[in-house]
PDB file of C-alpha atoms in Angstrom:
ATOM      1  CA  UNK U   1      11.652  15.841  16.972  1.00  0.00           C
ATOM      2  CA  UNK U   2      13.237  15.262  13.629  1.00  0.00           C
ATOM      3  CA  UNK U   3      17.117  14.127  12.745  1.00  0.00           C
ATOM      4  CA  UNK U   4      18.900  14.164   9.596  1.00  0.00           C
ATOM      5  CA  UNK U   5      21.897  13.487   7.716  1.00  0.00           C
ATOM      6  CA  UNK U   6      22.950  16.405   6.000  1.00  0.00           C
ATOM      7  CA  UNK U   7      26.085  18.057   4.672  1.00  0.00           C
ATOM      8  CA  UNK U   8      27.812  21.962   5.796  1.00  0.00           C
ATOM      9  CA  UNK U   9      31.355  23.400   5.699  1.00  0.00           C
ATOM     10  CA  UNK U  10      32.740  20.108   3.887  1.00  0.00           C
ATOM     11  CA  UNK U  11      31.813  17.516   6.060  1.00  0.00           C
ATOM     12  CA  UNK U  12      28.856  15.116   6.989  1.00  0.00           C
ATOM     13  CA  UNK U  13      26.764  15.461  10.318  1.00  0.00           C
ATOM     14  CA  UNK U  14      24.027  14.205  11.819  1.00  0.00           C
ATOM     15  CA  UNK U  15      21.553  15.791  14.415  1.00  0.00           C
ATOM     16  CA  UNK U  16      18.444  17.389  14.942  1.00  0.00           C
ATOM     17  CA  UNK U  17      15.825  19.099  12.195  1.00  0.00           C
ATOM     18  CA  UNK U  18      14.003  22.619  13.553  1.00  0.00           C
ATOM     19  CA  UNK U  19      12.488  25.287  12.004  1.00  0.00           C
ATOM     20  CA  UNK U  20      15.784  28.138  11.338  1.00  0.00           C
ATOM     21  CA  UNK U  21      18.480  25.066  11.097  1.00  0.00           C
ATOM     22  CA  UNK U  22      20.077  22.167  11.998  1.00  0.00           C
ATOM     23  CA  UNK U  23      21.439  21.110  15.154  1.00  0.00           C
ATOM     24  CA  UNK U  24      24.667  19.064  14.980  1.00  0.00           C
ATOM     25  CA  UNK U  25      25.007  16.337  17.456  1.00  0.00           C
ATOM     26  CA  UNK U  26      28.494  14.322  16.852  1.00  0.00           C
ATOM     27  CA  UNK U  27      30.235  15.930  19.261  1.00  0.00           C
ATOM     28  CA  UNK U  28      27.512  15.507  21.911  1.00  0.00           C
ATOM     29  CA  UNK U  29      27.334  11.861  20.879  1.00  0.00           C
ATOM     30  CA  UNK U  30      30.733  10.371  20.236  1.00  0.00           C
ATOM     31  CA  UNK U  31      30.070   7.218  20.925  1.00  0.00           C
ATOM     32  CA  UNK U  32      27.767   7.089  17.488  1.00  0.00           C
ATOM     33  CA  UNK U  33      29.670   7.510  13.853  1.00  0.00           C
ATOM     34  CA  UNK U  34      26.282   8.117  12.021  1.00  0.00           C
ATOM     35  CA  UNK U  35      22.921   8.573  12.225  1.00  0.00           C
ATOM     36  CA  UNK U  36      22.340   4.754  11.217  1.00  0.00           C
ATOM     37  CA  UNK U  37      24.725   3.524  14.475  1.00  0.00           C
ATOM     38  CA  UNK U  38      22.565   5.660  16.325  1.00  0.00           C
ATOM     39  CA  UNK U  39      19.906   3.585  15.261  1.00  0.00           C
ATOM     40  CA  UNK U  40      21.731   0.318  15.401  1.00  0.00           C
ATOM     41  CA  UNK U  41      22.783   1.069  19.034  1.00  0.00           C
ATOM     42  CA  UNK U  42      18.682   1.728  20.263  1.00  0.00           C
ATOM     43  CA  UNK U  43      20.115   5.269  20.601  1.00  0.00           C
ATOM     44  CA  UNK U  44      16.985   7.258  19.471  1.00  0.00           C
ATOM     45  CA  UNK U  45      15.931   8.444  22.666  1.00  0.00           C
ATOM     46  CA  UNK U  46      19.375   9.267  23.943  1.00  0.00           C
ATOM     47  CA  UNK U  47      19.853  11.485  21.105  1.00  0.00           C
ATOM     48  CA  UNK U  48      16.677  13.254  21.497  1.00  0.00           C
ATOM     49  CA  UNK U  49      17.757  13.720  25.003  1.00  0.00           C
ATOM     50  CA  UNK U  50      20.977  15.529  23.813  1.00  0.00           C
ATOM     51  CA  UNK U  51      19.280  17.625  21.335  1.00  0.00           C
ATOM     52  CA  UNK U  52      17.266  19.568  24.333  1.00  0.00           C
ATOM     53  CA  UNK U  53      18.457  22.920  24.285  1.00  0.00           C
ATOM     54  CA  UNK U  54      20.984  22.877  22.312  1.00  0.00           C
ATOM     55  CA  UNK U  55      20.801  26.170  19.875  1.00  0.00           C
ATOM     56  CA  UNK U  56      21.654  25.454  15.627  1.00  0.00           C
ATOM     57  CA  UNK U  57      24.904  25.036  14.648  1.00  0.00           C
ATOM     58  CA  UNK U  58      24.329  25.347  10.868  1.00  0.00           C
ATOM     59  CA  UNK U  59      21.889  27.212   8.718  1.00  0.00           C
ATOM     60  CA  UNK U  60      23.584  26.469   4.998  1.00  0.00           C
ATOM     61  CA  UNK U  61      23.325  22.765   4.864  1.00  0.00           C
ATOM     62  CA  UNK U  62      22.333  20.225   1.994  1.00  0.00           C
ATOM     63  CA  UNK U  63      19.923  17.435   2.972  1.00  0.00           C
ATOM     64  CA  UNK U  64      21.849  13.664   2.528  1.00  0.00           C
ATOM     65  CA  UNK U  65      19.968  10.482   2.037  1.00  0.00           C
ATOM     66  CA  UNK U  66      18.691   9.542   5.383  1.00  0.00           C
ATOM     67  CA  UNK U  67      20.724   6.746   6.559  1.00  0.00           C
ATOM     68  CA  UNK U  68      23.391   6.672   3.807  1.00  0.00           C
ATOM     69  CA  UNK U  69      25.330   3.453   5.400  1.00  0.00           C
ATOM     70  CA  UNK U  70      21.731   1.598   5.957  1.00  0.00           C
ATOM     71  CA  UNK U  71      23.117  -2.086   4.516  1.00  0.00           C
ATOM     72  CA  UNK U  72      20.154  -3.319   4.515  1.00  0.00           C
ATOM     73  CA  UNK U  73      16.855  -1.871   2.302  1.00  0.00           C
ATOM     74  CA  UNK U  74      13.986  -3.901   1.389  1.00  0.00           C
ATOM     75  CA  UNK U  75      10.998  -3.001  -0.923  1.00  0.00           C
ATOM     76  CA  UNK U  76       7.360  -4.276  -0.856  1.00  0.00           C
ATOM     77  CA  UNK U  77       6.121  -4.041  -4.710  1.00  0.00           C
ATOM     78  CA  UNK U  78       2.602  -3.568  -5.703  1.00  0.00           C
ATOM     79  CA  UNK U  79       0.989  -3.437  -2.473  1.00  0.00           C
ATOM     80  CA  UNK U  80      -2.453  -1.517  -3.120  1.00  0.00           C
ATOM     81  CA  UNK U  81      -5.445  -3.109  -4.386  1.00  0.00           C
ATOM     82  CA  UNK U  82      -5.503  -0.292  -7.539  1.00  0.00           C
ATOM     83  CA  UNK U  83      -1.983  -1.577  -8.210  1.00  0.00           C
ATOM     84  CA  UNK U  84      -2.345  -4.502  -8.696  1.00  0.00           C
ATOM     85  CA  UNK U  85      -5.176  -3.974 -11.104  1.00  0.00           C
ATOM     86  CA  UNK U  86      -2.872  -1.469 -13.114  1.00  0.00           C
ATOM     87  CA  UNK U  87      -1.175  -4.357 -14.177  1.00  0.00           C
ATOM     88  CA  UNK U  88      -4.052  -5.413 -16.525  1.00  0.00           C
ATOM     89  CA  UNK U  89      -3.193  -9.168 -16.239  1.00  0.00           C
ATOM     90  CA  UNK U  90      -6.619 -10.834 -14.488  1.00  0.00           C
ATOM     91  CA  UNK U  91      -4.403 -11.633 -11.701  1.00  0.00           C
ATOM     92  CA  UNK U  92      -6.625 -11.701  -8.104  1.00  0.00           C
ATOM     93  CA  UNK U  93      -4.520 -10.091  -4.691  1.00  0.00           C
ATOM     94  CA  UNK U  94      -1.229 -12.136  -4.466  1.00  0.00           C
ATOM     95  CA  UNK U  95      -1.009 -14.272  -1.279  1.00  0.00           C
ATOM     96  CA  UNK U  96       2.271 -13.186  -0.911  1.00  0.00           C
ATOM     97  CA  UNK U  97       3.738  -9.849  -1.247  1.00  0.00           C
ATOM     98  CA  UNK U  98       6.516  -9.353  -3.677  1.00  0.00           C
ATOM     99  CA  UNK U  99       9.959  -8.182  -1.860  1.00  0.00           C
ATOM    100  CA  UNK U 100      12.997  -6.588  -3.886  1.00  0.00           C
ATOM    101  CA  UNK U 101      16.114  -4.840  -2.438  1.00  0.00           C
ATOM    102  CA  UNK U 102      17.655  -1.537  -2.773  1.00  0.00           C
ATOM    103  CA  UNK U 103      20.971  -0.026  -1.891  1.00  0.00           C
ATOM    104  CA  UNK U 104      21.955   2.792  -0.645  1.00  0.00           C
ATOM    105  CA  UNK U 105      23.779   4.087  -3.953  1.00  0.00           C
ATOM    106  CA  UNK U 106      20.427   4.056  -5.087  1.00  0.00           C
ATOM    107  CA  UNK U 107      19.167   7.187  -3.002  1.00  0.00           C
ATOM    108  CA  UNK U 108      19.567  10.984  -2.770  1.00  0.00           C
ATOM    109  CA  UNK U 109      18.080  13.289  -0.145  1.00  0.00           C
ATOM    110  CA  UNK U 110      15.717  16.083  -0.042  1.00  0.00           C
ATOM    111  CA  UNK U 111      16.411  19.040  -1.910  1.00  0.00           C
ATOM    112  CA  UNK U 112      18.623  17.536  -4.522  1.00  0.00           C
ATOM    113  CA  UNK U 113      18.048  15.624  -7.749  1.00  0.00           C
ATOM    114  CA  UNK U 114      16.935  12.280  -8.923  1.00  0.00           C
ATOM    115  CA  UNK U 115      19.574  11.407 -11.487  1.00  0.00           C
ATOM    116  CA  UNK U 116      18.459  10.571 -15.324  1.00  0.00           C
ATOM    117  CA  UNK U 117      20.839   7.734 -16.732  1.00  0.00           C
ATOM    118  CA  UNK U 118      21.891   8.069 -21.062  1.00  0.00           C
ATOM    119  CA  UNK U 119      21.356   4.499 -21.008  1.00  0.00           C
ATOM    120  CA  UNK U 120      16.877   4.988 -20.571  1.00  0.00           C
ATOM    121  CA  UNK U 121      15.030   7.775 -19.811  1.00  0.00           C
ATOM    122  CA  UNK U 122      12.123   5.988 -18.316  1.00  0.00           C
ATOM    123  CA  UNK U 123      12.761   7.320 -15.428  1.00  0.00           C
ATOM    124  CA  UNK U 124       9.635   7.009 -12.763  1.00  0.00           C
ATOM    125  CA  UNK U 125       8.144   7.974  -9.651  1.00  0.00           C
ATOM    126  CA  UNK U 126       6.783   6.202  -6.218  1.00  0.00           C
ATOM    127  CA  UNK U 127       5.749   8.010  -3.396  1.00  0.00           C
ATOM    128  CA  UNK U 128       6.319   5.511  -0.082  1.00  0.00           C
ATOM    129  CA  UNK U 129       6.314   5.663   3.336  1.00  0.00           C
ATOM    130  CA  UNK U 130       9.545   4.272   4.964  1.00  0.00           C
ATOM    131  CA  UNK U 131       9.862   2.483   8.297  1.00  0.00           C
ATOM    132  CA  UNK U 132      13.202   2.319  10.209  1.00  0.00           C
ATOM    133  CA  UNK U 133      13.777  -1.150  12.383  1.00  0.00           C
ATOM    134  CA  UNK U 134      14.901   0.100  16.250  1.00  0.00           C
ATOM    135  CA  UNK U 135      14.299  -3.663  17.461  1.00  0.00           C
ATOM    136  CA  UNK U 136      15.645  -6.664  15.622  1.00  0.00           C
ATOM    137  CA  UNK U 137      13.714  -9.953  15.749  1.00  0.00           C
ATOM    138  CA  UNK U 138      12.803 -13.200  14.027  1.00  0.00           C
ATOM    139  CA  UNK U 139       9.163 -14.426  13.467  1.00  0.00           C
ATOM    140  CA  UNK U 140       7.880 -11.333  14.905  1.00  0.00           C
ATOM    141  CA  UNK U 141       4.201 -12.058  15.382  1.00  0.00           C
ATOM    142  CA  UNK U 142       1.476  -9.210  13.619  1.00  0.00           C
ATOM    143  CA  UNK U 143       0.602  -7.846  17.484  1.00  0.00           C
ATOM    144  CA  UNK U 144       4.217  -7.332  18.275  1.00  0.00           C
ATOM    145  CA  UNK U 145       5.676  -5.809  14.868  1.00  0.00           C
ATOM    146  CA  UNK U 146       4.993  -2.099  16.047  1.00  0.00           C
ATOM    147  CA  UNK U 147       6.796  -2.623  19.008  1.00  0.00           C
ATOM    148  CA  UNK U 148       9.825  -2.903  16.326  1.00  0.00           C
ATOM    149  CA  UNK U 149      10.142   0.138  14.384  1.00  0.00           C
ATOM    150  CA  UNK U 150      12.397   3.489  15.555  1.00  0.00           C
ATOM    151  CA  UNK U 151      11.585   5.586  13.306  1.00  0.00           C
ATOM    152  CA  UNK U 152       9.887   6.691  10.244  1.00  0.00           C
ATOM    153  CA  UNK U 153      10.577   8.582   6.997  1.00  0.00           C
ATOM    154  CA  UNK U 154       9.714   8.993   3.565  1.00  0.00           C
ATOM    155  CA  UNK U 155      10.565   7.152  -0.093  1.00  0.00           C
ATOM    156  CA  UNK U 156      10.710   8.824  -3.882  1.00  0.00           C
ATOM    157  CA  UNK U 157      11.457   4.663  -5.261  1.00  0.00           C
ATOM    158  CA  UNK U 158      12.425   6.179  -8.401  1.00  0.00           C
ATOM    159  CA  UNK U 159      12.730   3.425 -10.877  1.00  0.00           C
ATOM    160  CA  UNK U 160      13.969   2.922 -14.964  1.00  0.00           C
ATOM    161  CA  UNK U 161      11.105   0.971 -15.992  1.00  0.00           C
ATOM    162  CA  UNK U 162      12.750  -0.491 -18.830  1.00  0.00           C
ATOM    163  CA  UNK U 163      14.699  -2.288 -16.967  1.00  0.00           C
ATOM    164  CA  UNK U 164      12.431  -3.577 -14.622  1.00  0.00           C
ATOM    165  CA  UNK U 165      11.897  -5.717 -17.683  1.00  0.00           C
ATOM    166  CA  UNK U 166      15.108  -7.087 -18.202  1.00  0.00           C
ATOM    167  CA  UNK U 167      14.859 -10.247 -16.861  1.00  0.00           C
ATOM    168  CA  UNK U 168      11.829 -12.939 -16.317  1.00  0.00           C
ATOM    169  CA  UNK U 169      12.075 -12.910 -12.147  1.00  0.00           C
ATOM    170  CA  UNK U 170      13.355  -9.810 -10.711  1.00  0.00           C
ATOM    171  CA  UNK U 171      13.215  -6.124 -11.066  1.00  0.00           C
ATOM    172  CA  UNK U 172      16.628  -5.454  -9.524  1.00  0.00           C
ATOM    173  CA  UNK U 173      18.306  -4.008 -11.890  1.00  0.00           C
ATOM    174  CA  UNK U 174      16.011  -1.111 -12.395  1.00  0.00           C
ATOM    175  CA  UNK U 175      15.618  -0.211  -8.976  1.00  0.00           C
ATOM    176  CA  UNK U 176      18.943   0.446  -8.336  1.00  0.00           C
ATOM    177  CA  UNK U 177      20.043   2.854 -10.971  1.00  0.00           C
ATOM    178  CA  UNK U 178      22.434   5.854  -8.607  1.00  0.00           C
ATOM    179  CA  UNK U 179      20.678   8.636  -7.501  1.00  0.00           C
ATOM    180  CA  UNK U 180      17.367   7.810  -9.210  1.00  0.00           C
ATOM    181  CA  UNK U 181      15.475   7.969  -6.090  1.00  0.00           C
ATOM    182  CA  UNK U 182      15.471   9.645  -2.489  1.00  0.00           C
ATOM    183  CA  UNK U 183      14.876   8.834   1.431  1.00  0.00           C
ATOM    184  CA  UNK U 184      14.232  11.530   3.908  1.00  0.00           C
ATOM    185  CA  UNK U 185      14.377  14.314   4.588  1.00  0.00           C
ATOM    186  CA  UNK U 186      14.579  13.104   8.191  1.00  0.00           C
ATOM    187  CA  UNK U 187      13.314  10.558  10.580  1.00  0.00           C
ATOM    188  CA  UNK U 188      10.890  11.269  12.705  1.00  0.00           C
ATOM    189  CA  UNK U 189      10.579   8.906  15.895  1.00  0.00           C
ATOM    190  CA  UNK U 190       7.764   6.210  15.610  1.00  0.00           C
ATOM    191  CA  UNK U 191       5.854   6.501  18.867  1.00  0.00           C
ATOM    192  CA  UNK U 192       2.176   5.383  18.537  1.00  0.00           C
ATOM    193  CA  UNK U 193      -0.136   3.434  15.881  1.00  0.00           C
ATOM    194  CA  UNK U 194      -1.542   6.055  14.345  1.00  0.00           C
ATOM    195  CA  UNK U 195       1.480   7.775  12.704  1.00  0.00           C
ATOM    196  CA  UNK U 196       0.658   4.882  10.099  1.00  0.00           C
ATOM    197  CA  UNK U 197      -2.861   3.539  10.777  1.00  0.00           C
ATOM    198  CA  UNK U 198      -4.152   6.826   9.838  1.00  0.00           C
ATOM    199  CA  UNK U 199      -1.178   8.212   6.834  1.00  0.00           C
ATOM    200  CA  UNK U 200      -2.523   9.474   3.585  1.00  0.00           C
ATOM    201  CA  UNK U 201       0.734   9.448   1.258  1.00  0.00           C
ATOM    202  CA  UNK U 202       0.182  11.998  -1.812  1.00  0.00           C
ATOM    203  CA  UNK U 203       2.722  12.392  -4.674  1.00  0.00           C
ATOM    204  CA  UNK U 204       2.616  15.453  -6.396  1.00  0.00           C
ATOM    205  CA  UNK U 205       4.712  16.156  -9.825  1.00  0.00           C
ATOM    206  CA  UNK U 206       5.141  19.732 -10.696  1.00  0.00           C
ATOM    207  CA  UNK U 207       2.386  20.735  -8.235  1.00  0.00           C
ATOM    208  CA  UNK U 208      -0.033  17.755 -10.008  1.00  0.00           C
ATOM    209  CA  UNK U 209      -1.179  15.281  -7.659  1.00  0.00           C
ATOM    210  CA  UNK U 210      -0.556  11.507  -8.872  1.00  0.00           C
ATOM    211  CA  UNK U 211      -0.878   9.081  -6.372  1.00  0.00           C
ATOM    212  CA  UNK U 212      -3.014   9.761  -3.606  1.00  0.00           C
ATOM    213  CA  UNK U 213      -4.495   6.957  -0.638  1.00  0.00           C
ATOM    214  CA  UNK U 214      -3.966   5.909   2.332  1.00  0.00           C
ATOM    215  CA  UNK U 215      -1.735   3.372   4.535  1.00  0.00           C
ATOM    216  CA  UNK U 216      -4.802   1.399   5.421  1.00  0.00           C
ATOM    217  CA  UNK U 217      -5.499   0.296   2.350  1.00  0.00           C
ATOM    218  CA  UNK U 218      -2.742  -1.532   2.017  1.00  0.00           C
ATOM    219  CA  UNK U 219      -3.062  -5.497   0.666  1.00  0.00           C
ATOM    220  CA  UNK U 220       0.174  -6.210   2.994  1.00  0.00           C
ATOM    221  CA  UNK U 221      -0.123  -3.738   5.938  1.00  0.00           C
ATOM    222  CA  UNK U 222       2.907  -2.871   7.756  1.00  0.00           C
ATOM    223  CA  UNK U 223       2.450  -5.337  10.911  1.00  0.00           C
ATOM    224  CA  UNK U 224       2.281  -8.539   8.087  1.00  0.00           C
ATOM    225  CA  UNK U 225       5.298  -6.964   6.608  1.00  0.00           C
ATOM    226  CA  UNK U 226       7.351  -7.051   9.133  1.00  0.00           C
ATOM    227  CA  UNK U 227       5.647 -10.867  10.444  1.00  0.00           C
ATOM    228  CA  UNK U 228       6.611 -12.152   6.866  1.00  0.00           C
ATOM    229  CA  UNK U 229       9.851 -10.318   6.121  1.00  0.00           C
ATOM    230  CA  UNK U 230      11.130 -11.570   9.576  1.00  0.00           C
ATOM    231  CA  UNK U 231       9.976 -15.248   8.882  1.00  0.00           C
ATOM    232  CA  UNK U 232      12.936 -15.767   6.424  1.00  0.00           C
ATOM    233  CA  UNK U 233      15.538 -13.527   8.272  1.00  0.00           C
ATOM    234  CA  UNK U 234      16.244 -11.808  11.684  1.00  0.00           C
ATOM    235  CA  UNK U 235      15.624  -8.269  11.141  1.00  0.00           C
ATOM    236  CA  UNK U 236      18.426  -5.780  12.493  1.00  0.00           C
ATOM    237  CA  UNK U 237      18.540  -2.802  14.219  1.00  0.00           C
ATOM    238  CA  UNK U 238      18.268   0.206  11.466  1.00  0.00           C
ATOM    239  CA  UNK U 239      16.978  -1.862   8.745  1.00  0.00           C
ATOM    240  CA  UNK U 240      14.994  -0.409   6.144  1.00  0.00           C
ATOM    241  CA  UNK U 241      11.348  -1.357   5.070  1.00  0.00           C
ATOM    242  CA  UNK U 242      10.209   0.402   2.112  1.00  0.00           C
ATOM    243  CA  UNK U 243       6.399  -0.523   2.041  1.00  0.00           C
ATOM    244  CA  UNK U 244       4.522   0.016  -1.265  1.00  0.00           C
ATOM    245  CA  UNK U 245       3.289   2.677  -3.198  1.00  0.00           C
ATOM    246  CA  UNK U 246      -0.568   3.682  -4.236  1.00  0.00           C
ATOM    247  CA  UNK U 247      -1.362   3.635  -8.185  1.00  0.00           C
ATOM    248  CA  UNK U 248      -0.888   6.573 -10.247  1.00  0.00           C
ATOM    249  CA  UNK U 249       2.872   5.979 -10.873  1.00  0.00           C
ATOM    250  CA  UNK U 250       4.056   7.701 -14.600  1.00  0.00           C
ATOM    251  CA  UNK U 251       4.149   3.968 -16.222  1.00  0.00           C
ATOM    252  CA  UNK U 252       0.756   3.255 -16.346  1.00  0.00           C
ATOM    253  CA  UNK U 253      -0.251   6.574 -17.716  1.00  0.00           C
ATOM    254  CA  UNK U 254      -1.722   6.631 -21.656  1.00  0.00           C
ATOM    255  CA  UNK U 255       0.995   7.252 -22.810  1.00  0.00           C
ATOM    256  CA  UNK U 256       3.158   6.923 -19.819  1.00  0.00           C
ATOM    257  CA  UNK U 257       4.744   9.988 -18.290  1.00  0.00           C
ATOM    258  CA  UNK U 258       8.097   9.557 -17.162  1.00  0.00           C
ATOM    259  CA  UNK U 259      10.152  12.435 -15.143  1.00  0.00           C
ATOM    260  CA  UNK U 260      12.244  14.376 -17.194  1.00  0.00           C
ATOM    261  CA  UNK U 261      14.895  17.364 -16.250  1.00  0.00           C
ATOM    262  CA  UNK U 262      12.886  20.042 -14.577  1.00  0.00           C
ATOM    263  CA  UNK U 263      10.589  18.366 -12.830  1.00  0.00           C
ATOM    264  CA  UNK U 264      10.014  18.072  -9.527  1.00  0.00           C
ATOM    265  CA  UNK U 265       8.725  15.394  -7.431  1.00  0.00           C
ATOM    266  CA  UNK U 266       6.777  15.711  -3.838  1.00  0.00           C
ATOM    267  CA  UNK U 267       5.876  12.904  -1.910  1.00  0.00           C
ATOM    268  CA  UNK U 268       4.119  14.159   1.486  1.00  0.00           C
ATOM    269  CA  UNK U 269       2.535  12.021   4.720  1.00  0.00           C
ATOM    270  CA  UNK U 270       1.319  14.324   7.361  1.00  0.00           C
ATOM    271  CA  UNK U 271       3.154  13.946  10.334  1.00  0.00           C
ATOM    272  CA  UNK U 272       6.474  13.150   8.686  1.00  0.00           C
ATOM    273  CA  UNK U 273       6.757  15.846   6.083  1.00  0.00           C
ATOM    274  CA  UNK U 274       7.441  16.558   2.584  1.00  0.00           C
ATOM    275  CA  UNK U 275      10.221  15.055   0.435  1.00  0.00           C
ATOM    276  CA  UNK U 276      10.694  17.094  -2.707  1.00  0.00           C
ATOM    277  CA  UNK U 277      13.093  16.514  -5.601  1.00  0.00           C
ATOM    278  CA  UNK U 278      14.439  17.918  -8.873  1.00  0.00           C
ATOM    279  CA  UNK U 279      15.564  15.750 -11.528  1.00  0.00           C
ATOM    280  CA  UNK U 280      18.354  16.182 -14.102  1.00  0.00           C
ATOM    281  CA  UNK U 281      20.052  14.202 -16.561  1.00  0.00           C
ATOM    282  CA  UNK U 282      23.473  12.467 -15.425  1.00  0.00           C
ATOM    283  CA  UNK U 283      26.309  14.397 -16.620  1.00  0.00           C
ATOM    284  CA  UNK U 284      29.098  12.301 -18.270  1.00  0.00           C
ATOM    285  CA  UNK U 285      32.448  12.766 -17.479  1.00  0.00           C
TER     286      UNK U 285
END
């Protein structure tokens, strides 16, 4: 089963993803504000439970970032092997993996655009897999990390490479541009090993494909992730683990090739689905 934040008749829901529509579930769970309490609360299950039968209450909707209240986003940065090499510098496989945050403001959902600032128009492309924290924990040992995720979804990190550049330690600034990238559509619940051991993440722009590999060949896998990331701080209920993306992003093209209005973005894992976006240039008021 699949569940979503989305958008219909003027106001926000969340519930469950099929195949003709969407299935609203506030009502049926009060007790939850959001999708993200849902997860907070170790919900998951109770909401699949209350999805069972129920028939679709919308079929005009508009896709919103995942988890739009998710407080909490952190990103592993060049975590594939060919990555690292992209950056042309001699540098051998880090010992430790490079961590940045996002923010919510940051992220759009499926179906809509990535936003283009005035300011730079280096606007690029990551295709990621996302993991959702359903367990919270400090110094969560390698063997037990699975045990620790809810749910997964999907990650367009857009990014203004420019100003990545900005400053001499951090990349902050141009990760966190509004709307420049997108989580979701949905989550879809993390039940057994394989849904990452054995993920192939492709981005396609305008039907090209870009970055294609898989999860395993990750310098950082997922279980060390979560065993380092947890080290420094408790990890919380609906936290959000963005977890590295394969080479092939527009920057290290010759010359690079950033996204421009018009173009749109797929980033696709089987098992979770497809996130697809547009991208336009922000309109100025």
């Amino acid at each position: 089963m699949r569940f979503a934040t989305y958008s219909a008749e003027g106001a926000t829901f969340f519930g469950a993803v099929t195949d003709t529509g969407m299935i609203a579930l506030n009502d049926a769970c009060p007790q939850w504000a959001t999708l993200y309490d849902v997860i907070a609360n170790q919900g998951l299950a109770e909401l699949e439970k209350s999805a069972a039968g129920r028939p679709v209450t919308h079929r005009d909707y508009v896709f919103e970032m995942v988890l739009p209240n998710a407080p909490r986003i952190l990103c592993v940065g060049v975590n594939f092997p060919d990555r690292n090499a992209e950056y042309k510098d001699g540098s051998a496989q880090p010992k430790y993996m490079s961590l940045f945050p996002r923010f919510a403001s940051g992220f759009t959902g499926h179906g809509r655009n990535l936003v283009r600032p005035p300011e730079n128009h280096t606007l690029d492309y990551e295709g990621e897999v996302a993991i959702v924290i359903g367990k919270g924990g400090r110094r969560i040992s390698q063997d037990d990390a699975y045990d620790h995720i809810a749910a997964l979804t999907l990650c367009n990190e857009g990014t203004i490479r420019d100003w990545v550049r900005h400053a001499k330690f951090n990349v902050t600034q141009g990760k966190n541009w509004d709307n420049s990238g997108a989580l979701g559509p949905w989550l879809v619940p993390f039940t057994e090993a394989r849904q990452l051991d054995e993920a192939r993440i492709i981005t396609r722009v305008n039907g090209e494909v870009r970055q294609d590999d898989v999860l395993s060949r990750m310098m950082f896998p997922i279980r060390r992730e979560i065993e380092y990331i947890s080290t420094f701080m408790t990890l919380q209920p609906g936290d959000i683990i963005i977890t590295g993306t394969p080479t092939g992003a527009g920057a290290r093209f010759d010359p690079p090739r950033y996204l421009k209005p018009g173009d749109v973005v797929e980033v696709e894992v089987e098992g979770i689905g497809t996130l697809r976006n547009g991208v336009e240039d922000e309109v100025l008021s």
